[in-house]
Tab-separated table of C-alpha atoms in Angstrom:
chain	number	residue	atom	x	y	z
A	1	MET	CA	18.497	39.236	88.043
A	2	ASN	CA	21.995	41.029	88.060
A	3	ARG	CA	24.421	40.287	85.225
A	4	ARG	CA	26.364	37.785	87.205
A	5	LEU	CA	23.281	35.721	88.035
A	6	THR	CA	21.968	35.979	84.406
A	7	LEU	CA	25.334	34.579	83.063
A	8	LEU	CA	25.308	31.827	85.620
A	9	LEU	CA	21.831	30.684	84.681
A	10	SER	CA	22.614	31.050	80.974
A	11	LEU	CA	25.678	28.719	81.548
A	12	THR	CA	23.344	26.270	83.374
A	13	CYS	CA	21.080	26.228	80.402
A	14	GLY	CA	23.919	25.754	78.085
A	15	VAL	CA	25.282	22.687	79.934
A	16	ALA	CA	21.920	21.094	80.403
A	17	VAL	CA	20.850	21.626	76.710
A	18	GLY	CA	24.272	20.374	75.502
A	19	ASN	CA	23.665	16.977	76.919
A	20	ILE	CA	20.795	16.444	74.698
A	21	TYR	CA	22.607	17.415	71.485
A	22	PHE	CA	26.035	16.255	71.635
A	23	PRO	CA	25.227	12.515	70.864
A	24	GLN	CA	24.020	13.757	67.357
A	25	ALA	CA	27.584	14.297	66.240
A	26	ILE	CA	28.911	10.966	67.286
A	27	VAL	CA	26.188	8.618	66.042
A	28	PRO	CA	28.710	7.113	63.335
A	29	LEU	CA	31.360	6.653	66.089
A	30	ILE	CA	28.860	4.861	68.352
A	31	ALA	CA	27.883	2.564	65.406
A	32	ALA	CA	31.470	1.633	64.771
A	33	GLY	CA	32.492	1.295	68.408
A	34	LEU	CA	29.456	-0.929	69.295
A	35	ASP	CA	29.454	-2.762	66.013
A	36	THR	CA	26.011	-1.833	64.864
A	37	SER	CA	24.263	0.190	62.233
A	38	PRO	CA	24.078	3.997	62.182
A	39	GLY	CA	20.289	3.636	62.246
A	40	SER	CA	20.508	1.589	65.422
A	41	ALA	CA	23.090	3.861	67.013
A	42	SER	CA	20.742	6.796	66.439
A	43	LEU	CA	18.471	5.287	69.077
A	44	ALA	CA	20.856	6.898	71.614
A	45	VAL	CA	19.804	10.358	70.299
A	46	THR	CA	16.115	9.342	70.191
A	47	ALA	CA	16.259	7.815	73.799
A	48	THR	CA	17.842	11.036	75.095
A	49	GLN	CA	15.111	13.207	73.575
A	50	ALA	CA	12.334	10.787	74.651
A	51	GLY	CA	13.839	10.912	78.132
A	52	TYR	CA	13.856	14.694	78.014
A	53	THR	CA	10.207	14.708	77.021
A	54	ALA	CA	9.292	12.484	79.971
A	55	GLY	CA	11.358	14.771	82.216
A	56	MET	CA	9.419	17.741	81.008
A	57	PHE	CA	6.224	16.045	82.144
A	58	LEU	CA	7.386	14.351	85.343
A	59	LEU	CA	9.972	16.792	86.770
A	60	VAL	CA	9.490	20.331	85.498
A	61	PRO	CA	6.215	20.872	87.307
A	62	LEU	CA	8.020	20.441	90.542
A	63	GLY	CA	9.736	23.779	89.882
A	64	ASP	CA	6.558	25.499	91.195
A	65	ARG	CA	6.567	23.410	94.427
A	66	LEU	CA	10.372	22.951	95.374
A	67	ARG	CA	12.957	25.398	96.148
A	68	HIS	CA	15.058	25.911	93.090
A	69	ARG	CA	18.556	25.664	94.488
A	70	PRO	CA	18.394	22.124	95.950
A	71	TYR	CA	16.233	20.927	93.143
A	72	LEU	CA	18.556	22.005	90.425
A	73	VAL	CA	21.541	20.578	92.219
A	74	VAL	CA	19.937	17.134	92.655
A	75	LEU	CA	18.911	17.040	88.944
A	76	LEU	CA	22.367	17.821	87.748
A	77	CYS	CA	23.910	15.153	90.068
A	78	LEU	CA	21.596	12.588	88.543
A	79	THR	CA	22.498	13.818	85.033
A	80	GLY	CA	26.133	13.353	85.912
A	81	ALA	CA	25.585	9.760	87.027
A	82	GLY	CA	23.633	9.031	83.823
A	83	LEU	CA	26.505	10.346	81.619
A	84	LEU	CA	29.056	8.337	83.525
A	85	ALA	CA	26.877	5.212	82.974
A	86	ALA	CA	26.630	6.046	79.148
A	87	GLY	CA	30.302	6.554	78.945
A	88	CYS	CA	30.938	3.182	80.398
A	89	ALA	CA	28.115	1.280	78.550
A	90	PRO	CA	29.321	-2.146	77.269
A	91	SER	CA	26.464	-2.477	74.665
A	92	LEU	CA	23.886	-0.530	72.856
A	93	PRO	CA	20.879	-1.388	75.061
A	94	VAL	CA	22.872	-0.208	78.123
A	95	LEU	CA	23.726	2.970	76.207
A	96	VAL	CA	20.166	3.715	75.321
A	97	ALA	CA	18.896	3.184	78.880
A	98	ALA	CA	21.653	5.610	80.227
A	99	SER	CA	20.756	8.114	77.482
A	100	ALA	CA	17.082	7.943	78.598
A	101	LEU	CA	18.234	8.728	82.144
A	102	VAL	CA	20.418	11.617	80.999
A	103	GLY	CA	17.465	12.979	78.979
A	104	LEU	CA	15.050	12.576	81.853
A	105	THR	CA	17.078	14.624	84.314
A	106	THR	CA	18.809	17.227	82.166
A	107	VAL	CA	15.775	19.488	82.337
A	108	ALA	CA	17.678	22.243	84.372
A	109	ALA	CA	17.065	24.712	81.531
A	110	GLN	CA	13.278	24.300	81.803
A	111	ILE	CA	13.547	25.009	85.617
A	112	VAL	CA	15.781	28.026	85.041
A	113	GLY	CA	13.356	29.654	82.477
A	114	PRO	CA	10.434	30.090	84.824
A	115	LEU	CA	12.724	31.085	87.630
A	116	ALA	CA	14.309	33.887	85.626
A	117	ALA	CA	10.895	34.955	84.158
A	118	GLY	CA	9.691	35.580	87.752
A	119	LEU	CA	12.672	37.758	88.659
A	120	VAL	CA	12.311	40.414	85.933
A	121	ALA	CA	9.728	43.047	84.922
A	122	ASP	CA	7.236	42.222	82.142
A	123	GLU	CA	8.866	44.601	79.771
A	124	ARG	CA	12.288	42.985	80.103
A	125	ARG	CA	11.025	39.218	79.992
A	126	GLY	CA	11.645	38.750	76.350
A	127	ALA	CA	15.226	40.159	76.531
A	128	VAL	CA	16.130	37.850	79.491
A	129	ILE	CA	14.558	34.781	77.851
A	130	GLY	CA	16.593	35.686	74.750
A	131	THR	CA	19.783	35.822	76.811
A	132	LEU	CA	19.173	32.387	78.500
A	133	LEU	CA	18.365	30.963	75.151
A	134	SER	CA	21.705	32.174	73.865
A	135	GLY	CA	23.312	30.222	76.584
A	136	SER	CA	21.293	27.151	75.470
A	137	ILE	CA	22.286	27.742	71.964
A	138	GLY	CA	25.894	28.004	72.862
A	139	GLY	CA	25.742	24.758	74.818
A	140	MET	CA	24.097	23.035	71.885
A	141	LEU	CA	26.587	24.277	69.364
A	142	LEU	CA	29.760	23.715	71.472
A	143	ALA	CA	28.459	20.410	72.586
A	144	ARG	CA	28.335	19.158	68.965
A	145	THR	CA	31.690	20.480	68.183
A	146	PHE	CA	33.181	19.216	71.400
A	147	SER	CA	31.748	15.704	71.058
A	148	GLY	CA	32.598	15.320	67.378
A	149	THR	CA	36.213	16.513	67.816
A	150	LEU	CA	36.788	14.680	71.167
A	151	GLY	CA	35.070	11.530	69.897
A	152	GLU	CA	37.223	11.441	66.648
A	153	TRP	CA	40.521	11.940	68.730
A	154	LEU	CA	39.736	9.493	71.516
A	155	SER	CA	36.559	7.419	71.143
A	156	TRP	CA	32.802	7.903	71.441
A	157	ARG	CA	33.018	7.364	75.132
A	158	ALA	CA	35.121	10.344	75.850
A	159	PRO	CA	32.411	12.995	75.206
A	160	TYR	CA	30.100	11.292	77.792
A	161	LEU	CA	32.813	11.129	80.384
A	162	ALA	CA	33.851	14.779	79.813
A	163	ALA	CA	30.342	15.910	80.020
A	164	ALA	CA	29.686	14.190	83.191
A	165	SER	CA	32.622	16.027	84.831
A	166	VAL	CA	31.312	19.461	83.676
A	167	VAL	CA	27.951	18.685	84.976
A	168	LEU	CA	29.099	17.696	88.458
A	169	VAL	CA	31.215	20.703	88.824
A	170	LEU	CA	28.421	22.954	87.848
A	171	ALA	CA	26.226	21.264	90.534
A	172	ALA	CA	28.794	22.094	93.107
A	173	VAL	CA	28.992	25.725	91.942
A	174	LEU	CA	25.124	26.112	92.044
A	175	SER	CA	24.965	24.657	95.374
A	176	ARG	CA	26.836	27.627	96.799
A	177	THR	CA	25.905	30.483	94.661
A	178	LEU	CA	22.207	30.036	93.481
A	179	PRO	CA	19.907	32.349	95.507
A	180	SER	CA	17.131	30.913	97.693
A	181	THR	CA	13.595	30.974	96.334
A	182	THR	CA	10.102	30.409	97.654
A	183	PRO	CA	7.737	27.850	95.980
A	184	SER	CA	4.738	29.373	94.361
A	185	THR	CA	2.379	26.487	95.219
A	186	SER	CA	1.874	23.539	97.769
A	187	ARG	CA	-0.192	21.371	95.550
A	188	PRO	CA	0.423	17.596	95.818
A	189	TYR	CA	2.511	16.012	93.080
A	190	PRO	CA	-0.360	14.180	91.323
A	191	SER	CA	-2.206	17.544	90.965
A	192	LEU	CA	0.868	19.172	89.617
A	193	LEU	CA	1.149	16.457	86.923
A	194	ALA	CA	-2.460	16.873	85.913
A	195	GLU	CA	-2.251	20.665	85.786
A	196	PRO	CA	-0.264	20.952	82.444
A	197	LEU	CA	-2.921	19.024	80.644
A	198	ARG	CA	-5.641	21.223	82.138
A	199	LEU	CA	-3.790	24.330	81.096
A	200	LEU	CA	-3.273	22.918	77.623
A	201	LEU	CA	-7.006	22.390	77.197
A	202	ALA	CA	-7.982	25.744	78.730
A	203	GLU	CA	-5.504	28.131	77.234
A	204	ARG	CA	-5.615	28.792	73.518
A	205	ALA	CA	-2.399	30.797	73.475
A	206	LEU	CA	-0.630	27.791	75.053
A	207	ARG	CA	-1.964	25.444	72.485
A	208	ARG	CA	-0.887	27.794	69.644
A	209	SER	CA	2.731	28.008	70.996
A	210	CYS	CA	2.796	24.154	71.450
A	211	VAL	CA	1.677	23.543	67.741
A	212	TYR	CA	4.138	26.087	66.386
A	213	GLN	CA	7.125	24.700	68.297
A	214	ALA	CA	6.348	21.072	67.925
A	215	THR	CA	6.180	21.307	64.196
A	216	VAL	CA	9.205	23.503	63.739
A	217	PHE	CA	11.387	21.595	66.299
A	218	ALA	CA	10.485	18.252	64.600
A	219	GLY	CA	11.929	19.551	61.339
A	220	PHE	CA	14.931	20.965	63.130
A	221	SER	CA	15.667	17.564	64.798
A	222	ALA	CA	15.205	15.711	61.639
A	223	VAL	CA	17.726	17.785	59.752
A	224	TRP	CA	20.400	17.629	62.505
A	225	THR	CA	19.869	13.777	62.921
A	226	ALA	CA	20.219	13.284	59.223
A	227	VAL	CA	23.135	15.705	58.478
A	228	ALA	CA	25.544	13.510	60.491
A	229	LEU	CA	24.748	10.595	58.252
A	230	LEU	CA	25.061	12.868	55.099
A	231	LEU	CA	28.344	14.240	55.907
A	232	THR	CA	29.990	10.966	57.029
A	233	GLY	CA	28.440	9.102	54.055
A	234	PRO	CA	29.620	8.758	50.514
A	235	ALA	CA	28.581	12.226	49.255
A	236	TYR	CA	31.190	13.948	51.472
A	237	GLY	CA	33.137	11.198	53.280
A	238	LEU	CA	34.051	13.381	56.303
A	239	GLY	CA	34.613	12.483	59.876
A	240	ALA	CA	32.379	12.973	62.857
A	241	GLU	CA	34.150	16.260	63.734
A	242	SER	CA	32.713	17.822	60.523
A	243	VAL	CA	29.238	17.820	62.237
A	244	GLY	CA	30.528	19.748	65.123
A	245	LEU	CA	32.221	22.241	62.766
A	246	LEU	CA	29.060	22.703	60.771
A	247	ALA	CA	27.178	23.324	64.050
A	248	LEU	CA	29.512	26.112	64.833
A	249	VAL	CA	28.180	28.177	61.964
A	250	GLY	CA	25.051	28.491	64.102
A	251	ALA	CA	26.996	30.563	66.592
A	252	ALA	CA	25.303	33.548	64.881
A	253	THR	CA	22.135	32.364	66.566
A	254	MET	CA	23.512	33.396	69.859
A	255	LEU	CA	23.515	36.968	68.667
A	256	ALA	CA	20.009	36.661	67.064
A	257	THR	CA	18.013	35.546	70.028
A	258	PRO	CA	18.574	38.593	72.315
A	259	ARG	CA	17.536	40.702	69.451
A	260	ALA	CA	14.457	38.540	68.859
A	261	GLY	CA	13.581	38.935	72.437
A	262	ARG	CA	13.719	42.652	72.142
A	263	LEU	CA	11.603	42.620	69.013
A	264	VAL	CA	8.909	40.376	70.813
A	265	ASP	CA	8.905	42.841	73.730
A	266	ARG	CA	8.238	45.722	71.204
A	267	HIS	CA	5.962	44.016	68.647
A	268	GLY	CA	4.376	40.941	70.407
A	269	PRO	CA	5.021	37.219	69.642
A	270	ASP	CA	2.703	36.731	66.728
A	271	ARG	CA	4.607	38.575	64.115
A	272	MET	CA	7.916	36.970	65.159
A	273	THR	CA	6.327	33.549	65.120
A	274	ALA	CA	5.053	33.941	61.545
A	275	ALA	CA	8.347	35.259	60.307
A	276	CYS	CA	10.238	32.385	61.822
A	277	VAL	CA	7.936	29.771	60.337
A	278	VAL	CA	8.396	31.276	56.823
A	279	ALA	CA	12.162	31.196	57.427
A	280	VAL	CA	12.024	27.507	58.308
A	281	LEU	CA	10.170	26.738	55.000
A	282	THR	CA	12.794	28.816	53.101
A	283	SER	CA	15.544	26.855	54.796
A	284	ALA	CA	14.211	23.532	53.289
A	285	ALA	CA	14.737	24.922	49.789
A	286	VAL	CA	18.299	26.258	50.652
A	287	LEU	CA	19.330	22.867	52.206
A	288	LEU	CA	18.206	20.779	49.173
A	289	PRO	CA	21.387	21.182	47.153
A	290	GLY	CA	23.256	19.793	50.128
A	291	THR	CA	22.959	16.310	48.418
A	292	LEU	CA	25.348	17.540	45.616
A	293	GLY	CA	28.481	17.099	47.778
A	294	ALA	CA	31.670	19.116	47.457
A	295	ALA	CA	31.822	22.807	47.892
A	296	PRO	CA	28.378	23.689	46.361
A	297	GLY	CA	26.672	21.221	48.584
A	298	LEU	CA	28.648	22.182	51.759
A	299	ALA	CA	27.720	25.828	51.100
A	300	ALA	CA	24.025	24.934	50.884
A	301	LEU	CA	24.319	23.005	54.238
A	302	ILE	CA	26.101	25.895	55.918
A	303	ALA	CA	23.480	28.578	54.745
A	304	GLY	CA	20.489	26.236	55.326
A	305	THR	CA	21.316	25.098	58.723
A	306	LEU	CA	22.221	28.673	59.927
A	307	LEU	CA	18.859	30.008	58.606
A	308	LEU	CA	17.081	27.048	60.280
A	309	ASP	CA	18.890	27.423	63.643
A	310	VAL	CA	18.051	31.222	63.735
A	311	ALA	CA	14.414	30.646	62.841
A	312	MET	CA	13.841	27.848	65.235
A	313	GLN	CA	15.434	29.691	68.251
A	314	SER	CA	13.931	32.976	67.572
A	315	GLY	CA	10.492	31.288	67.403
A	316	MET	CA	11.233	29.712	70.709
A	317	VAL	CA	11.761	33.152	72.250
A	318	ALA	CA	8.470	34.330	70.847
A	319	ASN	CA	6.528	31.234	71.999
A	320	GLN	CA	8.005	31.204	75.510
A	321	SER	CA	7.249	34.902	75.962
A	322	ARG	CA	3.552	34.232	75.052
A	323	VAL	CA	3.454	31.199	77.435
A	324	TYR	CA	5.030	32.920	80.444
A	325	ALA	CA	2.656	35.783	80.180
A	326	ILE	CA	-0.429	33.511	80.668
A	327	ASP	CA	-0.144	32.984	84.421
A	328	ALA	CA	2.695	34.354	86.688
A	329	ASN	CA	2.011	31.663	89.426
A	330	ALA	CA	1.947	28.605	87.057
A	331	ARG	CA	4.958	29.225	84.866
A	332	SER	CA	6.677	25.946	85.462
A	333	ARG	CA	3.443	24.044	84.719
A	334	LEU	CA	2.832	26.040	81.656
A	335	ASN	CA	6.425	25.499	80.507
A	336	THR	CA	5.928	21.720	81.180
A	337	ALA	CA	2.972	21.621	78.693
A	338	TYR	CA	4.757	23.701	76.190
A	339	MET	CA	8.148	22.001	76.233
A	340	THR	CA	6.609	18.497	76.386
A	341	CYS	CA	4.806	19.173	73.175
A	342	ALA	CA	7.910	20.751	71.667
A	343	TYR	CA	10.059	17.711	72.565
A	344	LEU	CA	7.500	15.277	71.457
A	345	GLY	CA	7.760	16.875	68.110
A	346	GLY	CA	11.613	16.762	68.325
A	347	THR	CA	11.605	13.168	69.242
A	348	ALA	CA	9.312	12.248	66.395
A	349	GLY	CA	11.398	14.491	64.122
A	350	SER	CA	14.656	12.615	64.989
A	351	TRP	CA	13.042	9.366	64.123
A	352	LEU	CA	11.489	10.545	61.054
A	353	GLY	CA	14.558	12.251	59.874
A	354	ALA	CA	16.680	9.071	60.189
A	355	HIS	CA	14.098	7.013	58.311
A	356	ALA	CA	13.504	9.668	55.688
A	357	TYR	CA	17.221	9.724	55.063
A	358	VAL	CA	17.403	5.877	54.758
A	359	THR	CA	14.350	5.734	52.532
A	360	ALA	CA	14.670	8.807	50.310
A	361	GLY	CA	18.086	10.354	51.113
A	362	TRP	CA	18.763	14.007	51.807
A	363	PRO	CA	15.845	15.231	49.444
A	364	GLY	CA	13.445	13.231	51.601
A	365	VAL	CA	14.583	15.104	54.751
A	366	CYS	CA	14.354	18.368	53.112
A	367	GLY	CA	10.685	17.452	51.910
A	368	LEU	CA	9.928	16.445	55.472
A	369	LEU	CA	11.136	19.772	56.708
A	370	ALA	CA	9.046	21.710	54.131
A	371	THR	CA	5.973	19.594	55.000
A	372	LEU	CA	6.222	20.445	58.709
A	373	ALA	CA	6.813	24.148	58.036
A	374	THR	CA	3.794	24.244	55.763
A	375	THR	CA	1.653	22.667	58.318
A	376	ALA	CA	2.675	25.333	60.864
A	377	LEU	CA	1.991	28.130	58.418
A	378	THR	CA	-1.566	26.661	57.584
A	379	TYR	CA	-2.294	26.594	61.245
A	380	HIS	CA	-1.070	30.079	61.653
A	381	GLY	CA	-3.324	31.328	58.958
A	382	ALA	CA	-6.359	29.594	60.274
A	383	THR	CA	-5.666	31.044	63.773
A	384	ARG	CA	-5.347	34.511	62.373
A	385	ARG	CA	-8.586	34.260	60.479
A	386	ARG	CA	-10.348	33.011	63.606
A	387	GLN	CA	-8.939	35.927	65.634
A	388	PHE	CA	-10.100	38.417	63.103
A	389	SER	CA	-13.542	36.835	62.892
A	390	GLU	CA	-13.869	36.992	66.707
A	391	ALA	CA	-12.630	40.551	66.891
A	392	ARG	CA	-14.924	41.875	64.138
A	393	PRO	CA	-17.838	43.959	65.546
A	394	CYS	CA	-21.221	42.530	64.895
A	395	HIS	CA	-23.053	44.374	62.048
A	396	PRO	CA	-26.638	45.360	62.679
A	397	SER	CA	-27.842	43.473	59.646
A	398	ASP	CA	-26.190	40.392	61.146
A	399	SER	CA	-28.266	40.729	64.273
A	400	ALA	CA	-31.465	41.229	62.073
A	401	VAL	CA	-30.654	38.046	60.111
A	402	SER	CA	-30.204	36.096	63.285
């Protein structure tokens, strides 16, 4: 894991993750271009995330069985084909189907994470994960800005076609530069598919990370799905590029996640997780005045989304550090269980966020975020009480009573 390889893997994460998020900024443009409602056009976002969740379950476990270089190249080529199909889609059903294919295959970041975790010492794992996550965050932020601006200038199809070109170029680069690796298992595919569920049932630390990230990521996805509708609606009347510009505020997250990784290495994941969930709950209150419009509302959206982004991504560093430490020989399968749960939450959050906005406006979206964060905090408190109870030494009087 020299610096050059770290940067290349970080770029791979950014490109792969960007494919999931850039459609969020162009939902209004898709609706206008295909003559449908914004709620229907948001199905492209939901389909991408649902496909990504399926890819977690079906494809990521193969990272323990296949050599990483050819596997990553094939996945990126399939993603490029899906993006080309989406950019040329003549109707919403075709776009939704192509978006599902893109989501299914753009799981390169989840192959790269376990790969990198196996190439570094335990005491540096959090820092490296934080660096890779910075690449993912950069891809997510730049993708929204890029798609909103390019879509406003040209059409909603342009971001899909441009993303396809970037993905295919990256596939060519990786085919020549990624080092060769040895698979950690030779288990048959059906056994690999069953293993994440077995690990989820057997490993309490894995279940904890799944619950934390699924609830927080659901709130994150709800906010970013609804904010495009808010900014392009009557309260602000802005164009699609405004969503991308708002996302750029989260660039500070790229600086926060390496720092979060070092804190996790030093203090462990539990304290970081709790702090991040509290920050998510706080962000719901900060975001609420966003419904006011004009400068005060925009200031609330900037501050609230920045706090939410930093909290969600820093929590991701803590949770992945916890997950990768469980079993060095099953990191892809562990990551499959963890990220599948996380993106099931994200998929549900996108759907709930769009419907909460249609039903109750922006306050409904903030209420949804607060409810999800409170659920995570309640679970964290119950988990800590159970740990304390199990760690407490048995008092002699207890034995006498029993």
